[in-house]
GROMACS .gro file of N, CA, C and O in nm:
model
  224
    1MET      N    1   4.570   9.117  -7.698
    1MET     CA    2   4.493   9.019  -7.774
    1MET      C    3   4.349   9.019  -7.725
    1MET      O    4   4.323   9.006  -7.607
    2THR      N    5   4.259   9.033  -7.817
    2THR     CA    6   4.118   9.025  -7.779
    2THR      C    7   4.067   8.884  -7.807
    2THR      O    8   4.114   8.818  -7.899
    3GLU      N    9   3.974   8.840  -7.726
    3GLU     CA   10   3.914   8.708  -7.742
    3GLU      C   11   3.764   8.724  -7.756
    3GLU      O   12   3.704   8.814  -7.698
    4GLU      N   13   3.703   8.636  -7.835
    4GLU     CA   14   3.558   8.636  -7.852
    4GLU      C   15   3.508   8.492  -7.854
    4GLU      O   16   3.580   8.401  -7.896
    5TRP      N   17   3.385   8.473  -7.809
    5TRP     CA   18   3.321   8.343  -7.819
    5TRP      C   19   3.271   8.324  -7.961
    5TRP      O   20   3.234   8.419  -8.029
    6ILE      N   21   3.268   8.199  -8.005
    6ILE     CA   22   3.204   8.166  -8.133
    6ILE      C   23   3.058   8.135  -8.103
    6ILE      O   24   3.027   8.060  -8.011
    7TYR      N   25   2.968   8.196  -8.180
    7TYR     CA   26   2.825   8.172  -8.163
    7TYR      C   27   2.776   8.077  -8.271
    7TYR      O   28   2.825   8.078  -8.384
    8CYS      N   29   2.678   7.995  -8.236
    8CYS     CA   30   2.623   7.896  -8.328
    8CYS      C   31   2.556   7.967  -8.445
    8CYS      O   32   2.474   8.057  -8.424
    9PRO      N   33   2.589   7.927  -8.570
    9PRO     CA   34   2.525   7.991  -8.686
    9PRO      C   35   2.378   7.950  -8.704
    9PRO      O   36   2.306   8.014  -8.778
   10VAL      N   37   2.334   7.844  -8.634
   10VAL     CA   38   2.195   7.798  -8.649
   10VAL      C   39   2.104   7.866  -8.547
   10VAL      O   40   2.006   7.931  -8.582
   11CYS      N   41   2.137   7.855  -8.417
   11CYS     CA   42   2.048   7.908  -8.313
   11CYS      C   43   2.099   8.038  -8.250
   11CYS      O   44   2.025   8.104  -8.179
   12GLY      N   45   2.226   8.073  -8.273
   12GLY     CA   46   2.278   8.199  -8.222
   12GLY      C   47   2.328   8.196  -8.079
   12GLY      O   48   2.364   8.300  -8.024
   13ASN      N   49   2.332   8.079  -8.017
   13ASN     CA   50   2.379   8.070  -7.880
   13ASN      C   51   2.530   8.051  -7.875
   13ASN      O   52   2.593   8.009  -7.970
   14LYS      N   53   2.588   8.083  -7.758
   14LYS     CA   54   2.731   8.074  -7.741
   14LYS      C   55   2.774   7.927  -7.735
   14LYS      O   56   2.711   7.845  -7.671
   15THR      N   57   2.884   7.895  -7.806
   15THR     CA   58   2.938   7.760  -7.801
   15THR      C   59   3.050   7.756  -7.698
   15THR      O   60   3.073   7.853  -7.627
   16ARG      N   61   3.120   7.645  -7.691
   16ARG     CA   62   3.227   7.630  -7.593
   16ARG      C   63   3.363   7.672  -7.646
   16ARG      O   64   3.465   7.650  -7.582
   17ILE      N   65   3.367   7.732  -7.765
   17ILE     CA   66   3.492   7.765  -7.831
   17ILE      C   67   3.516   7.915  -7.825
   17ILE      O   68   3.428   7.995  -7.856
   18LYS      N   69   3.637   7.953  -7.784
   18LYS     CA   70   3.679   8.091  -7.782
   18LYS      C   71   3.792   8.109  -7.882
   18LYS      O   72   3.877   8.023  -7.897
   19ILE      N   73   3.790   8.222  -7.955
   19ILE     CA   74   3.897   8.248  -8.051
   19ILE      C   75   3.961   8.383  -8.022
   19ILE      O   76   3.900   8.470  -7.961
   20ARG      N   77   4.087   8.396  -8.066
   20ARG     CA   78   4.158   8.522  -8.055
   20ARG      C   79   4.163   8.588  -8.192
   20ARG      O   80   4.122   8.528  -8.290
   21SER      N   81   4.214   8.709  -8.198
   21SER     CA   82   4.216   8.781  -8.325
   21SER      C   83   4.309   8.716  -8.428
   21SER      O   84   4.290   8.732  -8.547
   22ASP      N   85   4.410   8.639  -8.383
   22ASP     CA   86   4.502   8.575  -8.476
   22ASP      C   87   4.468   8.428  -8.501
   22ASP      O   88   4.546   8.356  -8.559
   23THR      N   89   4.349   8.384  -8.459
   23THR     CA   90   4.307   8.244  -8.478
   23THR      C   91   4.256   8.223  -8.620
   23THR      O   92   4.178   8.303  -8.671
   24GLU      N   93   4.300   8.113  -8.681
   24GLU     CA   94   4.248   8.072  -8.811
   24GLU      C   95   4.201   7.928  -8.800
   24GLU      O   96   4.277   7.841  -8.759
   25LEU      N   97   4.077   7.903  -8.836
   25LEU     CA   98   4.021   7.769  -8.837
   25LEU      C   99   3.977   7.737  -8.979
   25LEU      O  100   3.911   7.818  -9.044
   26ILE      N  101   4.015   7.619  -9.027
   26ILE     CA  102   3.977   7.575  -9.162
   26ILE      C  103   3.909   7.439  -9.149
   26ILE      O  104   3.965   7.348  -9.090
   27ASN      N  105   3.788   7.428  -9.203
   27ASN     CA  106   3.708   7.305  -9.195
   27ASN      C  107   3.695   7.256  -9.051
   27ASN      O  108   3.715   7.139  -9.022
   28PHE      N  109   3.660   7.346  -8.961
   28PHE     CA  110   3.648   7.313  -8.819
   28PHE      C  111   3.506   7.266  -8.789
   28PHE      O  112   3.409   7.336  -8.822
   29PRO      N  113   3.490   7.147  -8.728
   29PRO     CA  114   3.355   7.100  -8.693
   29PRO      C  115   3.307   7.164  -8.563
   29PRO      O  116   3.347   7.126  -8.454
   30LEU      N  117   3.223   7.265  -8.575
   30LEU     CA  118   3.171   7.339  -8.460
   30LEU      C  119   3.044   7.272  -8.411
   30LEU      O  120   2.946   7.259  -8.485
   31PHE      N  121   3.044   7.229  -8.283
   31PHE     CA  122   2.927   7.163  -8.225
   31PHE      C  123   2.858   7.259  -8.128
   31PHE      O  124   2.924   7.323  -8.046
   32CYS      N  125   2.727   7.270  -8.140
   32CYS     CA  126   2.649   7.355  -8.049
   32CYS      C  127   2.585   7.267  -7.942
   32CYS      O  128   2.509   7.174  -7.975
   33PRO      N  129   2.614   7.292  -7.814
   33PRO     CA  130   2.555   7.210  -7.708
   33PRO      C  131   2.405   7.233  -7.688
   33PRO      O  132   2.338   7.150  -7.632
   34LYS      N  133   2.353   7.344  -7.738
   34LYS     CA  134   2.211   7.372  -7.718
   34LYS      C  135   2.123   7.307  -7.827
   34LYS      O  136   2.030   7.235  -7.796
   35CYS      N  137   2.156   7.332  -7.954
   35CYS     CA  138   2.072   7.275  -8.060
   35CYS      C  139   2.125   7.142  -8.112
   35CYS      O  140   2.065   7.081  -8.199
   36LYS      N  141   2.238   7.096  -8.059
   36LYS     CA  142   2.296   6.964  -8.088
   36LYS      C  143   2.328   6.944  -8.237
   36LYS      O  144   2.322   6.835  -8.288
   37GLN      N  145   2.363   7.055  -8.305
   37GLN     CA  146   2.399   7.045  -8.445
   37GLN      C  147   2.547   7.072  -8.463
   37GLN      O  148   2.607   7.146  -8.384
   38GLU      N  149   2.604   7.012  -8.566
   38GLU     CA  150   2.745   7.032  -8.596
   38GLU      C  151   2.756   7.094  -8.735
   38GLU      O  152   2.692   7.048  -8.829
   39ASN      N  153   2.835   7.201  -8.746
   39ASN     CA  154   2.854   7.270  -8.873
   39ASN      C  155   3.003   7.283  -8.900
   39ASN      O  156   3.081   7.305  -8.808
   40LEU      N  157   3.041   7.273  -9.026
   40LEU     CA  158   3.179   7.299  -9.065
   40LEU      C  159   3.193   7.448  -9.087
   40LEU      O  160   3.113   7.509  -9.159
   41ILE      N  161   3.295   7.507  -9.024
   41ILE     CA  162   3.314   7.652  -9.036
   41ILE      C  163   3.459   7.683  -9.070
   41ILE      O  164   3.549   7.603  -9.047
   42ASN      N  165   3.479   7.801  -9.125
   42ASN     CA  166   3.610   7.862  -9.142
   42ASN      C  167   3.609   7.992  -9.064
   42ASN      O  168   3.509   8.066  -9.068
   43VAL      N  169   3.719   8.022  -8.995
   43VAL     CA  170   3.730   8.147  -8.921
   43VAL      C  171   3.865   8.209  -8.952
   43VAL      O  172   3.968   8.142  -8.947
   44LYS      N  173   3.862   8.338  -8.988
   44LYS     CA  174   3.986   8.413  -9.008
   44LYS      C  175   3.959   8.557  -8.966
   44LYS      O  176   3.868   8.621  -9.019
   45GLN      N  177   4.035   8.606  -8.869
   45GLN     CA  178   4.021   8.742  -8.814
   45GLN      C  179   3.877   8.771  -8.772
   45GLN      O  180   3.818   8.870  -8.811
   46PHE      N  181   3.819   8.683  -8.690
   46PHE     CA  182   3.684   8.693  -8.635
   46PHE      C  183   3.574   8.685  -8.741
   46PHE      O  184   3.457   8.705  -8.710
   47ASN      N  185   3.607   8.656  -8.868
   47ASN     CA  186   3.505   8.640  -8.971
   47ASN      C  187   3.472   8.491  -8.984
   47ASN      O  188   3.554   8.413  -9.025
   48LEU      N  189   3.347   8.457  -8.949
   48LEU     CA  190   3.304   8.318  -8.951
   48LEU      C  191   3.224   8.293  -9.078
   48LEU      O  192   3.135   8.370  -9.112
   49SER      N  193   3.258   8.185  -9.149
   49SER     CA  194   3.180   8.145  -9.265
   49SER      C  195   3.147   7.997  -9.253
   49SER      O  196   3.231   7.917  -9.217
   50VAL      N  197   3.021   7.965  -9.281
   50VAL     CA  198   2.974   7.826  -9.272
   50VAL      C  199   2.995   7.759  -9.406
   50VAL      O  200   2.963   7.815  -9.511
   51ILE      N  201   3.050   7.636  -9.402
   51ILE     CA  202   3.071   7.559  -9.523
   51ILE      C  203   2.947   7.474  -9.547
   51ILE      O  204   2.911   7.392  -9.464
   52LYS      N  205   2.882   7.497  -9.661
   52LYS     CA  206   2.763   7.419  -9.693
   52LYS      C  207   2.807   7.284  -9.750
   52LYS      O  208   2.882   7.279  -9.846
   53GLU      N  209   2.758   7.177  -9.688
   53GLU     CA  210   2.792   7.044  -9.735
   53GLU      C  211   2.699   7.005  -9.849
   53GLU      O  212   2.579   7.027  -9.840
   54PRO      N  213   2.753   6.947  -9.956
   54PRO     CA  214   2.664   6.903 -10.065
   54PRO      C  215   2.578   6.786 -10.021
   54PRO      O  216   2.623   6.698  -9.948
   55ASP      N  217   2.454   6.785 -10.063
   55ASP     CA  218   2.363   6.675 -10.030
   55ASP      C  219   2.402   6.551 -10.109
   55ASP      O  220   2.417   6.556 -10.230
   56ALA      N  221   2.416   6.440 -10.037
   56ALA     CA  222   2.459   6.317 -10.104
   56ALA      C  223   2.340   6.239 -10.155
   56ALA      O  224   2.233   6.247 -10.108
   0.00000   0.00000   0.00000
């Protein structure tokens, strides 16, 4: 099993979350300790996609 860190989609720095090749995340609130932003992401087989929230 290989493991990889998740990197922040905004600033590109490493977050505190590690994923494996069989990890699936759906609507996961990813928080970056450096830029202090939270993004909703989906992860499947190391492919990270950011969920754009509609402006209210």
